[in-house]
Amino acid sequence: MATAPIIARPVVVGAMTRGLAIFRPLALAYAVLMAWLERDQMRAPSAAVATYAVLGVWTLIASLRRTLDRPAVLIDLALAVGGIIATNVAFPRDVVVGGVMTLPSIWSATGVIGAGILGGERWGLAAAGLISVADIVGVVEVNQGTIHNIVLLILSGGLIGLSARLARESQGFFEASVRAEEAYAERERLSRAVHDGVLQTLTYINRRGRELGPGGAELAELAREQERSLRSLVTRGTALPSARTREDLAARLRSLQSDRVEVSMPAESVSMPGERCDELLAAVGAALDNALTHGGPQARVWVLLEDLGDDIEVTIRDNGVGMPPGRLAEARSDGRLGASQSIRGRLEDLDGSATWRSQPGKGCTVGLRAPKERTAVAVPAKSGASTRHTEGRT
Amino acid sequence: MTADDRTTGEKGLPAEHDARPVRVLVADDHPLWREALVQDLTEAGMEVVGTAADGAAAVRRTRATTPDVLLLDLNLPELDGAQVCAEVAGLPTRVLILSASGEERDVLAAMKAGASGYLVKSATSADIRDAVRATARGEATFTPGLAGLVLGEYRKLASQPATDERPIPELTDREVEVLRMVAMGLSSREIAEQLVISHRTVQNHVQNTLGKLQLHNRVELTRFALERGLH
């Protein structure tokens, strides 16, 4: 009970409570007026005066308290039942059976409405039942007016209770989702802060480790690797994964960043259809593997992504051993298809092109250019499959 | 961008052969890092005129000491890198951004706000020392990543509709060529060799690309302020 989450009072429930506070004195005034019109039929007007005096005092107290709680509802209900019984004292038997209004009249509904607002439709219906029983017992012979009143009471108790409960529940859901969202944002913020701290420390270990000599160098290398992989994890795409149909090429290229690969790109995301993005990424991956395997162990690779509006261009450059002129043509004439063929095939599928530039000892530069969107002349979706199996043979 | 490049900066700031050591202010919120940087720079013969652990202090101390170089961590409490750069833009002090987390957008914002260079913290001590000296000489320190960002920024600007009132900065073909080469990891020396131009010319091209972007940024900010003030 004590651990129940604090849920703010929904706007609808607040409005209902204020409405009830206005209804109470108005209903009393109406009841007094109705009784005044029937004053000639009374056998004991003092009973009516006493009843209205009590109801008046309570109505005044209730409007001063300005809160709707369980005691208030219980007092409302008790006074309504008392007022209904007092009707039998104020009026002679035949007048009561003849269908005169009870002394509290519509004021009886306050307890029913209050119970509904506080406890939902169950309490609203229970309160309506209580007042109905009092009505039936009071008049002994049930007439049409009594049934009419009972139906109205049950309707108002049930409906007001239902809407109050639903309003509370949706407020609960709303607050839970706001809390979840806040918790998520905070976790994001914390993880960034923590990551930043860890990154700084790893970078520091790397720096200091290298200055310590051979023993430290190993430590430095470990720290450096961890730092790189953590950094690529932290900076990897923040976009929601829902839009599988389009993807951010920039975010996906960024994840290729590693110890030996440096990726440069514009600050904005580069949105492309998902399958074109996959195809292009596979081509970049092949070029990257080629550069890392054939460039020599010391080779480093730089990847540059440029957004040219309708087209995108990815350039992959390594500083490895490079290749002598004509080597590509030679490889092709030898029947060795290899990475270059696979890359070219993928780019052709994308209506793009691939170029190679290399000088011995100066590394190799691969340029990939393709339109972002599929062009009007449709390319069969699976035509890329024919080149896919050649991947890896270099 | 290496230690043996001895050119005097355009603002007449000291080159290395001058008697006066390079004066540096180090702003970083990680004490470990700050101390390591101070030690490195001091050992390399530079004068560390002060340190700051947050953005506001960095601005105050830069104003008070006007160092040659403010070595600025990108993510400082209170004021971020771009805000600090904007605050000290009127001073002769040049800002070299040092960042651990490689947040591209923030780096670009700081560069547009007036920083002269950018280096990731995983760079070696020697790289950092060289970059501080180059910055003091008035050279722009570009990483391949930064070159990619600047290229992207120009392309974005070019895709916006140009009007007579709003001239959009453009790169010359040569500047695009140089920036692309920087983005692909070539050093200034390699670029100079390939394009058969002097190392100084390469530096000028790189600096111009940054200068035009910063000027455009200042003009836009002023225009924004005027529009806000007049309406």
Coordinates of C-alpha atoms in Angstrom, one line a residue:
Chain A
M1 CA 0.0 0.0 0.0
A2 CA 2.7 2.4 1.0
T3 CA 4.8 1.5 -2.1
A4 CA 2.0 2.2 -4.5
P5 CA 3.1 4.8 -7.1
I6 CA 1.8 8.3 -6.6
I7 CA -0.4 9.0 -9.5
A8 CA -1.5 12.5 -10.1
R9 CA -5.3 13.1 -10.1
P10 CA -6.5 13.0 -13.7
V11 CA -8.1 16.2 -15.1
V12 CA -11.4 14.5 -15.6
V13 CA -11.7 13.3 -12.0
G14 CA -10.8 16.8 -10.8
A15 CA -13.5 18.2 -12.9
M16 CA -16.0 15.7 -11.6
T17 CA -15.2 16.5 -8.0
R18 CA -15.6 20.2 -8.6
G19 CA -18.9 19.5 -10.4
L20 CA -20.1 17.5 -7.4
A21 CA -19.3 20.4 -5.1
I22 CA -21.5 22.6 -7.2
F23 CA -24.3 20.0 -7.5
R24 CA -24.7 19.5 -3.7
P25 CA -26.1 23.0 -2.8
L26 CA -28.1 23.2 -6.0
A27 CA -29.7 19.8 -5.4
L28 CA -30.5 20.9 -1.8
A29 CA -32.1 24.1 -3.0
Y30 CA -34.2 22.1 -5.5
A31 CA -35.2 19.6 -2.8
V32 CA -36.3 22.4 -0.5
L33 CA -38.3 24.1 -3.3
M34 CA -40.1 20.8 -4.1
A35 CA -40.9 20.2 -0.4
W36 CA -42.2 23.8 -0.1
L37 CA -44.6 23.1 -3.0
E38 CA -45.9 20.0 -1.1
R39 CA -46.0 21.8 2.3
D40 CA -49.8 21.5 2.5
Q41 CA -49.7 17.7 2.4
M42 CA -47.2 17.4 5.3
R43 CA -48.3 16.0 8.6
A44 CA -45.0 17.0 10.4
P45 CA -43.3 19.9 8.7
S46 CA -40.8 20.1 11.6
A47 CA -39.3 16.8 10.4
A48 CA -38.7 18.3 7.0
V49 CA -37.2 21.5 8.5
A50 CA -34.9 19.4 10.7
T51 CA -33.8 17.2 7.8
Y52 CA -33.0 20.2 5.6
A53 CA -31.2 21.9 8.5
V54 CA -28.9 18.8 8.8
L55 CA -28.4 18.6 5.0
G56 CA -27.8 22.3 4.9
V57 CA -25.1 22.2 7.6
W58 CA -23.3 19.2 5.9
T59 CA -23.5 20.9 2.5
L60 CA -21.9 23.9 4.0
I61 CA -19.2 21.9 5.7
A62 CA -18.6 19.8 2.5
S63 CA -18.2 23.0 0.4
L64 CA -15.7 24.4 2.9
R65 CA -13.7 21.2 3.1
R66 CA -13.3 21.2 -0.7
T67 CA -12.1 17.5 -0.7
L68 CA -13.9 14.4 -1.7
D69 CA -12.8 11.5 0.5
R70 CA -14.3 8.3 1.9
P71 CA -15.9 9.9 5.1
A72 CA -17.6 12.6 2.9
V73 CA -19.1 9.9 0.7
L74 CA -20.3 7.9 3.7
I75 CA -21.8 11.0 5.3
D76 CA -23.5 11.8 2.0
L77 CA -25.0 8.3 1.8
A78 CA -26.0 8.2 5.4
L79 CA -27.8 11.6 5.2
A80 CA -29.5 10.6 2.0
V81 CA -30.8 7.3 3.6
G82 CA -31.8 9.3 6.8
G83 CA -33.6 11.9 4.6
I84 CA -35.5 9.2 2.7
I85 CA -36.6 7.6 6.0
A86 CA -37.6 11.1 7.4
T87 CA -39.9 11.4 4.4
N88 CA -42.2 8.9 6.1
V89 CA -42.3 11.0 9.2
A90 CA -43.0 14.3 7.4
F91 CA -45.7 13.0 5.0
P92 CA -48.7 10.8 5.8
R93 CA -48.6 7.2 4.5
D94 CA -50.9 7.7 1.6
V95 CA -49.0 10.7 0.3
V96 CA -45.8 8.7 0.3
V97 CA -47.3 5.8 -1.5
G98 CA -49.0 8.2 -3.9
G99 CA -45.5 9.1 -5.2
V100 CA -44.4 12.3 -3.4
M101 CA -40.8 13.1 -3.8
T102 CA -38.5 12.0 -0.9
L103 CA -37.2 14.9 1.2
P104 CA -33.6 14.8 -0.1
S105 CA -35.0 14.2 -3.7
I106 CA -32.1 14.5 -6.2
W107 CA -29.7 15.3 -3.3
S108 CA -29.6 11.5 -2.7
A109 CA -27.5 11.3 -5.9
T110 CA -24.5 13.1 -4.3
G111 CA -23.4 10.0 -2.4
V112 CA -23.8 7.8 -5.5
I113 CA -21.7 10.2 -7.7
G114 CA -19.1 10.6 -4.9
A115 CA -18.8 6.9 -4.5
G116 CA -18.4 6.5 -8.3
I117 CA -15.7 9.2 -8.5
L118 CA -13.7 7.7 -5.6
G119 CA -14.1 4.0 -6.1
G120 CA -15.0 3.4 -9.8
E121 CA -18.1 1.8 -11.2
R122 CA -18.3 -0.9 -8.5
W123 CA -18.6 1.6 -5.6
G124 CA -20.9 3.8 -7.7
L125 CA -23.3 0.9 -8.4
A126 CA -23.1 -0.3 -4.7
A127 CA -24.1 3.2 -3.5
A128 CA -26.9 3.4 -6.1
G129 CA -28.1 0.0 -4.8
L130 CA -28.1 1.3 -1.2
I131 CA -30.1 4.4 -2.0
S132 CA -32.5 2.3 -4.2
V133 CA -33.1 -0.1 -1.3
A134 CA -33.8 2.9 1.0
D135 CA -36.3 4.2 -1.6
I136 CA -38.1 0.8 -2.0
V137 CA -38.2 0.2 1.8
G138 CA -39.4 3.8 2.3
V139 CA -42.3 3.8 -0.1
V140 CA -43.3 0.1 0.5
E141 CA -45.3 -0.1 -2.7
V142 CA -43.0 0.6 -5.6
N143 CA -44.4 3.0 -8.2
Q144 CA -43.2 4.1 -11.6
G145 CA -41.4 7.2 -10.2
T146 CA -39.4 5.1 -7.8
I147 CA -38.2 2.8 -10.6
H148 CA -37.4 5.8 -12.8
N149 CA -35.3 7.2 -10.0
I150 CA -33.5 3.9 -9.4
V151 CA -32.6 3.5 -13.0
L152 CA -31.2 7.1 -13.1
L153 CA -29.2 6.4 -9.9
I154 CA -27.7 3.2 -11.2
L155 CA -26.9 4.8 -14.5
S156 CA -25.1 7.8 -12.9
G157 CA -23.3 5.7 -10.3
G158 CA -22.1 3.2 -12.9
L159 CA -21.2 5.6 -15.7
I160 CA -19.5 8.2 -13.5
G161 CA -17.6 5.4 -11.7
L162 CA -16.5 3.9 -15.0
S163 CA -15.2 7.1 -16.5
A164 CA -13.4 8.0 -13.3
R165 CA -11.7 4.6 -13.2
L166 CA -10.7 4.8 -16.9
A167 CA -9.4 8.3 -16.4
R168 CA -7.3 7.0 -13.5
E169 CA -6.0 4.0 -15.4
S170 CA -5.0 6.0 -18.4
Q171 CA -3.3 8.6 -16.2
G172 CA -1.4 5.6 -14.7
F173 CA -0.3 4.4 -18.1
F174 CA 0.6 7.9 -19.1
E175 CA 2.8 8.4 -16.0
A176 CA 4.3 5.0 -16.4
S177 CA 5.3 5.7 -19.9
V178 CA 6.7 9.2 -19.0
R179 CA 8.7 7.6 -16.2
A180 CA 10.0 4.9 -18.6
E181 CA 11.0 7.6 -21.1
E182 CA 12.7 9.6 -18.5
A183 CA 14.5 6.5 -17.2
Y184 CA 15.6 5.7 -20.7
A185 CA 16.9 9.2 -21.4
E186 CA 18.8 9.2 -18.1
R187 CA 20.3 5.8 -18.8
E188 CA 21.4 7.1 -22.2
R189 CA 23.0 10.1 -20.6
L190 CA 24.7 8.1 -17.9
S191 CA 26.1 5.6 -20.4
R192 CA 27.5 8.4 -22.5
A193 CA 29.1 9.9 -19.4
V194 CA 30.5 6.6 -18.3
H195 CA 31.7 5.7 -21.8
D196 CA 33.4 9.1 -22.0
G197 CA 35.2 8.5 -18.8
V198 CA 36.2 5.0 -19.8
L199 CA 37.4 6.2 -23.2
Q200 CA 39.5 8.9 -21.6
T201 CA 41.1 6.4 -19.3
L202 CA 41.8 3.9 -22.0
T203 CA 43.3 6.6 -24.1
Y204 CA 45.4 7.7 -21.2
I205 CA 46.6 4.1 -20.6
N206 CA 47.5 3.8 -24.3
R207 CA 49.5 7.0 -24.2
R208 CA 51.4 6.3 -21.0
G209 CA 51.8 2.6 -21.8
R210 CA 53.7 3.4 -24.9
E211 CA 56.1 5.6 -23.0
L212 CA 56.9 2.8 -20.6
G213 CA 58.8 0.6 -23.1
P214 CA 58.2 -2.8 -24.5
G215 CA 56.1 -4.1 -21.5
G216 CA 53.9 -1.1 -21.6
A217 CA 53.5 -1.2 -25.4
E218 CA 51.5 -4.4 -25.1
L219 CA 49.3 -2.8 -22.5
A220 CA 49.0 0.3 -24.7
E221 CA 47.9 -1.8 -27.7
L222 CA 45.2 -3.6 -25.7
A223 CA 43.9 -0.3 -24.3
R224 CA 44.0 1.2 -27.9
E225 CA 41.9 -1.7 -29.3
Q226 CA 39.4 -1.5 -26.5
E227 CA 39.1 2.2 -26.9
R228 CA 38.5 2.0 -30.6
S229 CA 35.8 -0.7 -30.3
L230 CA 34.1 1.1 -27.5
R231 CA 34.1 4.4 -29.4
S232 CA 32.5 2.8 -32.5
L233 CA 29.9 1.3 -30.2
V234 CA 29.1 4.6 -28.6
T235 CA 29.0 6.6 -31.8
R236 CA 27.1 4.0 -33.8
G237 CA 23.8 5.0 -35.3
T238 CA 21.4 6.5 -32.8
A239 CA 18.4 6.3 -35.2
L240 CA 15.6 4.0 -34.3
P241 CA 15.7 0.7 -36.1
S242 CA 12.1 0.8 -37.1
A243 CA 12.7 2.1 -40.7
R244 CA 14.3 -1.0 -42.2
T245 CA 13.2 0.2 -45.6
R246 CA 15.6 3.2 -45.5
E247 CA 19.0 3.2 -43.8
D248 CA 21.7 5.7 -42.9
L249 CA 24.7 4.8 -45.0
A250 CA 26.9 7.1 -42.8
A251 CA 26.0 5.3 -39.6
R252 CA 26.7 1.9 -41.1
L253 CA 30.0 3.0 -42.6
R254 CA 31.0 4.5 -39.3
S255 CA 30.8 1.0 -37.8
L256 CA 33.7 -0.1 -40.1
Q257 CA 36.0 2.2 -38.1
S258 CA 38.8 0.2 -36.5
D259 CA 42.4 0.3 -35.5
R260 CA 43.5 0.4 -39.1
V261 CA 40.5 1.9 -40.7
E262 CA 39.5 5.6 -40.4
V263 CA 36.2 6.7 -41.8
S264 CA 35.3 10.3 -42.7
M265 CA 31.9 11.5 -43.6
P266 CA 29.5 14.5 -43.5
A267 CA 27.8 15.4 -40.3
E268 CA 24.3 14.7 -41.7
S269 CA 22.9 11.3 -42.2
V270 CA 22.9 9.8 -45.7
S271 CA 19.6 8.1 -46.2
M272 CA 19.3 5.3 -48.8
P273 CA 16.9 2.4 -49.5
G274 CA 18.0 -0.5 -47.2
E275 CA 18.9 -3.0 -49.9
R276 CA 21.0 -0.5 -51.9
C277 CA 22.7 0.4 -48.7
D278 CA 23.5 -3.3 -48.0
E279 CA 24.8 -3.8 -51.5
L280 CA 27.1 -0.7 -51.3
L281 CA 28.3 -1.7 -47.9
A282 CA 29.2 -5.2 -49.2
A283 CA 31.2 -3.5 -52.0
V284 CA 33.0 -1.3 -49.5
G285 CA 33.6 -4.3 -47.2
A286 CA 35.2 -6.2 -50.1
A287 CA 37.5 -3.2 -51.0
L288 CA 38.4 -2.8 -47.4
D289 CA 39.3 -6.5 -47.0
N290 CA 41.3 -6.4 -50.2
A291 CA 43.2 -3.4 -48.9
L292 CA 43.9 -4.9 -45.5
T293 CA 45.0 -8.3 -46.8
H294 CA 47.1 -7.1 -49.8
G295 CA 48.4 -3.8 -48.5
G296 CA 50.8 -5.4 -46.1
P297 CA 50.6 -5.6 -42.2
Q298 CA 51.4 -1.9 -41.8
A299 CA 48.8 -0.7 -44.2
R300 CA 46.2 1.7 -43.0
V301 CA 42.9 2.4 -44.8
W302 CA 40.9 5.6 -45.1
V303 CA 37.3 5.6 -46.2
L304 CA 35.6 8.8 -47.3
L305 CA 31.9 9.1 -47.8
E306 CA 30.6 12.1 -49.8
D307 CA 27.0 13.0 -50.4
L308 CA 26.7 14.6 -53.8
G309 CA 23.0 15.1 -53.8
D310 CA 21.6 12.4 -56.1
D311 CA 24.7 10.3 -56.0
I312 CA 26.9 9.2 -53.2
E313 CA 30.6 8.5 -53.5
V314 CA 32.7 6.3 -51.3
T315 CA 36.5 6.4 -51.7
I316 CA 38.7 3.7 -50.1
R317 CA 42.4 4.5 -50.0
D318 CA 45.2 2.5 -48.4
N319 CA 48.8 3.3 -48.0
G320 CA 49.9 -0.3 -48.6
V321 CA 52.2 -1.7 -51.2
G322 CA 49.9 -0.9 -54.2
M323 CA 50.0 -2.7 -57.4
P324 CA 51.9 -2.3 -60.7
P325 CA 49.9 -0.9 -63.6
G326 CA 47.9 -3.5 -65.5
R327 CA 47.8 -5.9 -62.6
L328 CA 43.9 -5.7 -62.6
A329 CA 43.7 -6.5 -66.3
E330 CA 46.3 -9.2 -65.9
A331 CA 44.3 -10.8 -63.1
R332 CA 41.1 -10.7 -65.2
S333 CA 42.8 -12.2 -68.2
D334 CA 44.1 -15.0 -66.0
G335 CA 40.6 -15.9 -65.2
R336 CA 41.0 -14.8 -61.6
L337 CA 37.9 -12.7 -61.0
G338 CA 38.5 -11.7 -57.4
A339 CA 37.4 -8.8 -55.3
S340 CA 37.6 -6.2 -58.1
Q341 CA 35.1 -8.1 -60.2
S342 CA 32.8 -8.6 -57.2
I343 CA 32.9 -4.9 -56.4
R344 CA 32.3 -3.8 -60.0
G345 CA 29.4 -6.2 -60.3
R346 CA 27.7 -4.8 -57.2
L347 CA 28.2 -1.3 -58.4
E348 CA 26.8 -2.1 -61.8
D349 CA 23.7 -3.5 -60.2
L350 CA 23.3 -0.2 -58.5
D351 CA 23.7 1.7 -61.8
G352 CA 27.0 3.0 -60.4
S353 CA 30.6 2.6 -61.3
A354 CA 33.9 1.6 -59.6
T355 CA 37.3 2.9 -60.4
W356 CA 40.8 1.8 -59.4
R357 CA 44.0 3.9 -59.1
S358 CA 47.2 2.5 -57.9
Q359 CA 50.9 3.1 -58.0
P360 CA 53.5 0.6 -56.8
G361 CA 54.5 1.6 -53.2
K362 CA 51.8 4.2 -52.9
G363 CA 48.8 2.2 -52.1
C364 CA 45.6 1.8 -53.9
T365 CA 42.5 4.0 -54.2
V366 CA 39.1 2.6 -55.0
G367 CA 36.3 5.0 -56.0
L368 CA 32.7 3.8 -55.8
R369 CA 29.9 6.0 -57.1
A370 CA 26.2 5.2 -57.3
P371 CA 22.8 7.0 -57.3
K372 CA 21.1 6.9 -53.9
E373 CA 17.7 5.9 -55.3
R374 CA 16.9 3.2 -57.8
T375 CA 16.7 4.8 -61.3
A376 CA 13.5 4.5 -63.4
V377 CA 14.8 1.6 -65.4
A378 CA 14.3 -1.2 -62.9
V379 CA 17.2 -3.6 -62.3
P380 CA 16.1 -7.2 -61.5
A381 CA 16.3 -7.5 -57.8
K382 CA 18.4 -10.7 -57.7
S383 CA 20.8 -9.9 -60.5
G384 CA 23.5 -9.2 -57.9
A385 CA 23.5 -12.9 -56.9
S386 CA 25.6 -13.9 -59.9
T387 CA 28.6 -11.9 -58.6
R388 CA 28.1 -12.7 -55.0
H389 CA 29.7 -16.2 -55.1
T390 CA 32.9 -14.7 -56.4
E391 CA 33.5 -12.8 -53.2
G392 CA 36.6 -13.8 -51.4
R393 CA 38.5 -15.2 -54.4
T394 CA 41.1 -12.6 -55.0
Chain B
M1 CA 52.1 19.8 -39.9
T2 CA 55.3 18.3 -38.6
A3 CA 57.8 19.7 -36.2
D4 CA 60.3 20.7 -38.8
D5 CA 57.9 23.1 -40.6
R6 CA 59.1 26.5 -39.6
T7 CA 56.8 29.2 -40.9
T8 CA 55.8 32.3 -39.2
G9 CA 52.0 32.6 -38.6
E10 CA 50.1 35.3 -40.4
K11 CA 49.2 37.1 -37.2
G12 CA 52.9 37.4 -36.5
L13 CA 52.8 34.9 -33.7
P14 CA 56.1 33.2 -32.7
A15 CA 57.6 30.5 -34.8
E16 CA 59.6 27.9 -33.0
H17 CA 62.9 29.5 -33.5
D18 CA 61.7 32.6 -31.7
A19 CA 63.1 33.0 -28.2
R20 CA 59.6 33.2 -26.6
P21 CA 58.1 29.7 -26.0
V22 CA 54.6 28.9 -27.2
R23 CA 52.1 29.9 -24.4
V24 CA 49.3 27.3 -23.9
L25 CA 46.2 27.2 -21.7
V26 CA 45.0 23.6 -21.1
A27 CA 41.2 23.1 -20.6
D28 CA 40.1 19.6 -19.7
D29 CA 37.7 18.3 -17.1
H30 CA 39.6 15.1 -16.5
P31 CA 42.4 15.8 -14.0
L32 CA 44.4 12.8 -15.2
W33 CA 44.4 14.1 -18.7
R34 CA 45.0 17.7 -17.8
E35 CA 48.1 16.9 -15.8
A36 CA 49.4 14.6 -18.5
L37 CA 49.0 17.3 -21.1
V38 CA 50.6 19.9 -19.0
Q39 CA 53.6 17.7 -18.3
D40 CA 54.0 16.8 -22.0
L41 CA 53.8 20.4 -23.2
T42 CA 56.1 21.6 -20.4
E43 CA 58.6 18.9 -21.2
A44 CA 58.5 19.9 -24.9
G45 CA 59.5 23.5 -23.9
M46 CA 56.2 25.2 -24.0
E47 CA 54.9 27.5 -21.3
V48 CA 51.6 26.3 -19.8
V49 CA 50.1 29.6 -18.6
G50 CA 47.1 28.0 -16.8
T51 CA 44.6 25.2 -16.7
A52 CA 40.8 25.1 -16.6
A53 CA 38.4 22.4 -15.6
D54 CA 35.2 23.8 -17.1
G55 CA 34.1 26.0 -20.1
A56 CA 33.4 29.1 -18.1
A57 CA 36.9 29.0 -16.5
A58 CA 38.5 28.3 -19.8
V59 CA 36.9 31.5 -21.2
R60 CA 37.9 33.6 -18.2
R61 CA 41.5 32.4 -18.1
T62 CA 41.9 32.7 -21.9
R63 CA 40.7 36.4 -21.6
A64 CA 43.1 37.0 -18.7
T65 CA 46.2 35.4 -20.1
T66 CA 45.6 35.5 -23.9
P67 CA 47.8 32.4 -24.6
D68 CA 49.0 31.6 -28.1
V69 CA 46.9 28.3 -28.1
L70 CA 43.9 27.2 -26.1
L71 CA 44.0 23.4 -26.0
L72 CA 40.4 22.7 -25.5
D73 CA 38.5 19.5 -24.6
L74 CA 35.3 19.4 -26.6
N75 CA 33.0 18.3 -23.8
L76 CA 33.5 20.6 -20.9
P77 CA 30.9 21.2 -18.2
E78 CA 29.0 24.6 -18.2
L79 CA 30.0 25.7 -21.7
D80 CA 30.6 23.3 -24.6
G81 CA 33.4 23.6 -27.1
A82 CA 31.5 25.7 -29.6
Q83 CA 30.4 28.1 -27.0
V84 CA 33.9 28.5 -25.6
C85 CA 35.2 29.1 -29.2
A86 CA 32.6 31.7 -29.8
E87 CA 33.4 33.5 -26.6
V88 CA 37.1 33.8 -27.3
A89 CA 36.7 34.4 -31.1
G90 CA 37.8 38.1 -30.7
L91 CA 41.1 37.2 -29.1
P92 CA 44.4 36.5 -30.9
T93 CA 44.4 33.1 -29.1
R94 CA 43.9 30.1 -31.5
V95 CA 41.9 27.2 -30.3
L96 CA 42.9 23.5 -30.8
I97 CA 40.1 21.1 -30.1
L98 CA 40.9 17.8 -28.4
S99 CA 38.1 15.3 -28.2
A100 CA 37.8 11.8 -26.8
S101 CA 34.5 10.7 -28.2
G102 CA 34.7 11.8 -31.8
E103 CA 31.3 13.6 -31.8
E104 CA 31.3 14.9 -35.4
R105 CA 28.5 17.4 -35.1
D106 CA 30.0 19.0 -32.0
V107 CA 33.4 19.2 -33.6
L108 CA 32.0 20.8 -36.7
A109 CA 30.1 23.4 -34.5
A110 CA 33.3 24.2 -32.7
M111 CA 35.3 24.6 -35.9
K112 CA 32.6 26.9 -37.4
A113 CA 32.6 28.9 -34.2
G114 CA 36.3 29.7 -34.7
A115 CA 38.6 26.8 -33.7
S116 CA 41.7 26.3 -35.7
G117 CA 42.2 22.6 -35.5
Y118 CA 41.0 19.3 -34.2
L119 CA 42.7 16.3 -32.9
V120 CA 41.4 13.1 -31.3
K121 CA 42.7 12.2 -27.9
S122 CA 44.1 8.9 -29.2
A123 CA 46.7 10.8 -31.0
T124 CA 50.3 10.3 -29.7
S125 CA 52.0 12.8 -27.4
A126 CA 54.2 13.8 -30.3
D127 CA 51.2 14.4 -32.5
I128 CA 49.6 16.6 -29.9
R129 CA 52.8 18.6 -29.4
D130 CA 53.2 19.1 -33.1
A131 CA 49.6 20.2 -33.5
V132 CA 50.0 22.7 -30.7
R133 CA 53.1 24.2 -32.3
A134 CA 51.4 24.2 -35.8
T135 CA 48.3 25.9 -34.3
A136 CA 50.6 28.6 -32.7
R137 CA 52.1 29.2 -36.1
G138 CA 48.6 29.8 -37.5
E139 CA 48.3 26.5 -39.4
A140 CA 45.1 24.5 -39.4
T141 CA 45.3 21.0 -37.9
F142 CA 42.9 18.8 -39.8
T143 CA 42.2 15.1 -39.2
P144 CA 40.8 13.1 -42.1
G145 CA 37.5 13.0 -40.2
L146 CA 37.4 16.8 -40.0
A147 CA 38.1 17.2 -43.7
G148 CA 35.2 14.9 -44.4
L149 CA 32.9 17.0 -42.2
V150 CA 34.0 20.3 -43.8
L151 CA 33.5 18.8 -47.3
G152 CA 30.1 17.7 -46.3
E153 CA 29.2 21.1 -44.9
Y154 CA 30.1 22.8 -48.1
R155 CA 28.1 20.3 -50.1
K156 CA 25.1 20.9 -47.8
L157 CA 25.4 24.7 -48.2
A158 CA 25.7 24.3 -52.0
S159 CA 22.4 22.4 -52.0
Q160 CA 20.6 25.3 -50.4
P161 CA 19.0 27.9 -52.7
A162 CA 21.4 30.9 -53.1
T163 CA 20.1 34.4 -53.2
D164 CA 22.0 37.7 -53.8
E165 CA 21.6 38.6 -50.2
R166 CA 22.8 35.3 -48.9
P167 CA 26.0 34.4 -50.7
I168 CA 27.0 30.8 -50.1
P169 CA 30.6 30.1 -49.6
E170 CA 32.1 27.8 -52.3
L171 CA 35.3 25.8 -52.5
T172 CA 37.5 26.2 -55.5
D173 CA 38.3 22.9 -57.4
R174 CA 41.8 22.9 -55.9
E175 CA 40.4 23.3 -52.4
V176 CA 38.0 20.4 -52.9
E177 CA 41.0 18.4 -54.2
V178 CA 43.1 19.2 -51.2
L179 CA 40.3 18.6 -48.7
R180 CA 39.5 15.2 -50.3
M181 CA 43.2 14.2 -50.0
V182 CA 43.3 15.2 -46.4
A183 CA 40.1 13.2 -45.8
M184 CA 41.8 10.2 -47.4
G185 CA 44.7 10.4 -44.9
L186 CA 47.4 12.1 -47.0
S187 CA 49.7 14.3 -45.1
S188 CA 50.4 17.9 -46.2
R189 CA 53.7 16.8 -47.5
E190 CA 52.3 14.0 -49.6
I191 CA 49.6 16.3 -50.9
A192 CA 52.2 19.0 -51.8
E193 CA 54.3 16.3 -53.6
Q194 CA 51.3 14.9 -55.6
L195 CA 49.9 18.3 -56.7
V196 CA 53.4 19.7 -57.2
I197 CA 52.8 22.7 -55.0
S198 CA 54.5 24.0 -51.9
H199 CA 53.7 22.8 -48.4
R200 CA 52.7 26.3 -47.5
T201 CA 50.2 26.5 -50.4
V202 CA 48.6 23.3 -49.2
Q203 CA 48.3 24.8 -45.7
N204 CA 46.8 28.0 -47.2
H205 CA 44.2 25.9 -49.1
V206 CA 43.2 24.0 -46.0
Q207 CA 43.0 27.2 -43.9
N208 CA 40.9 29.0 -46.6
T209 CA 38.3 26.2 -46.5
L210 CA 37.9 26.7 -42.7
G211 CA 38.2 30.5 -42.9
K212 CA 35.3 30.8 -45.4
L213 CA 33.1 28.5 -43.3
Q214 CA 33.8 30.6 -40.2
L215 CA 33.2 33.8 -42.0
H216 CA 29.9 32.5 -43.3
N217 CA 29.0 31.3 -39.8
R218 CA 29.7 34.8 -38.3
V219 CA 27.7 36.5 -41.1
E220 CA 24.8 34.2 -40.5
L221 CA 24.9 34.8 -36.7
T222 CA 25.0 38.6 -37.2
R223 CA 22.1 38.4 -39.7
F224 CA 20.1 36.3 -37.2
A225 CA 20.9 38.7 -34.4
L226 CA 19.9 41.7 -36.5
E227 CA 16.7 40.1 -37.7
R228 CA 15.8 39.3 -34.1
G229 CA 16.7 42.8 -32.9
L230 CA 14.8 44.7 -35.6
H231 CA 11.5 42.8 -35.7

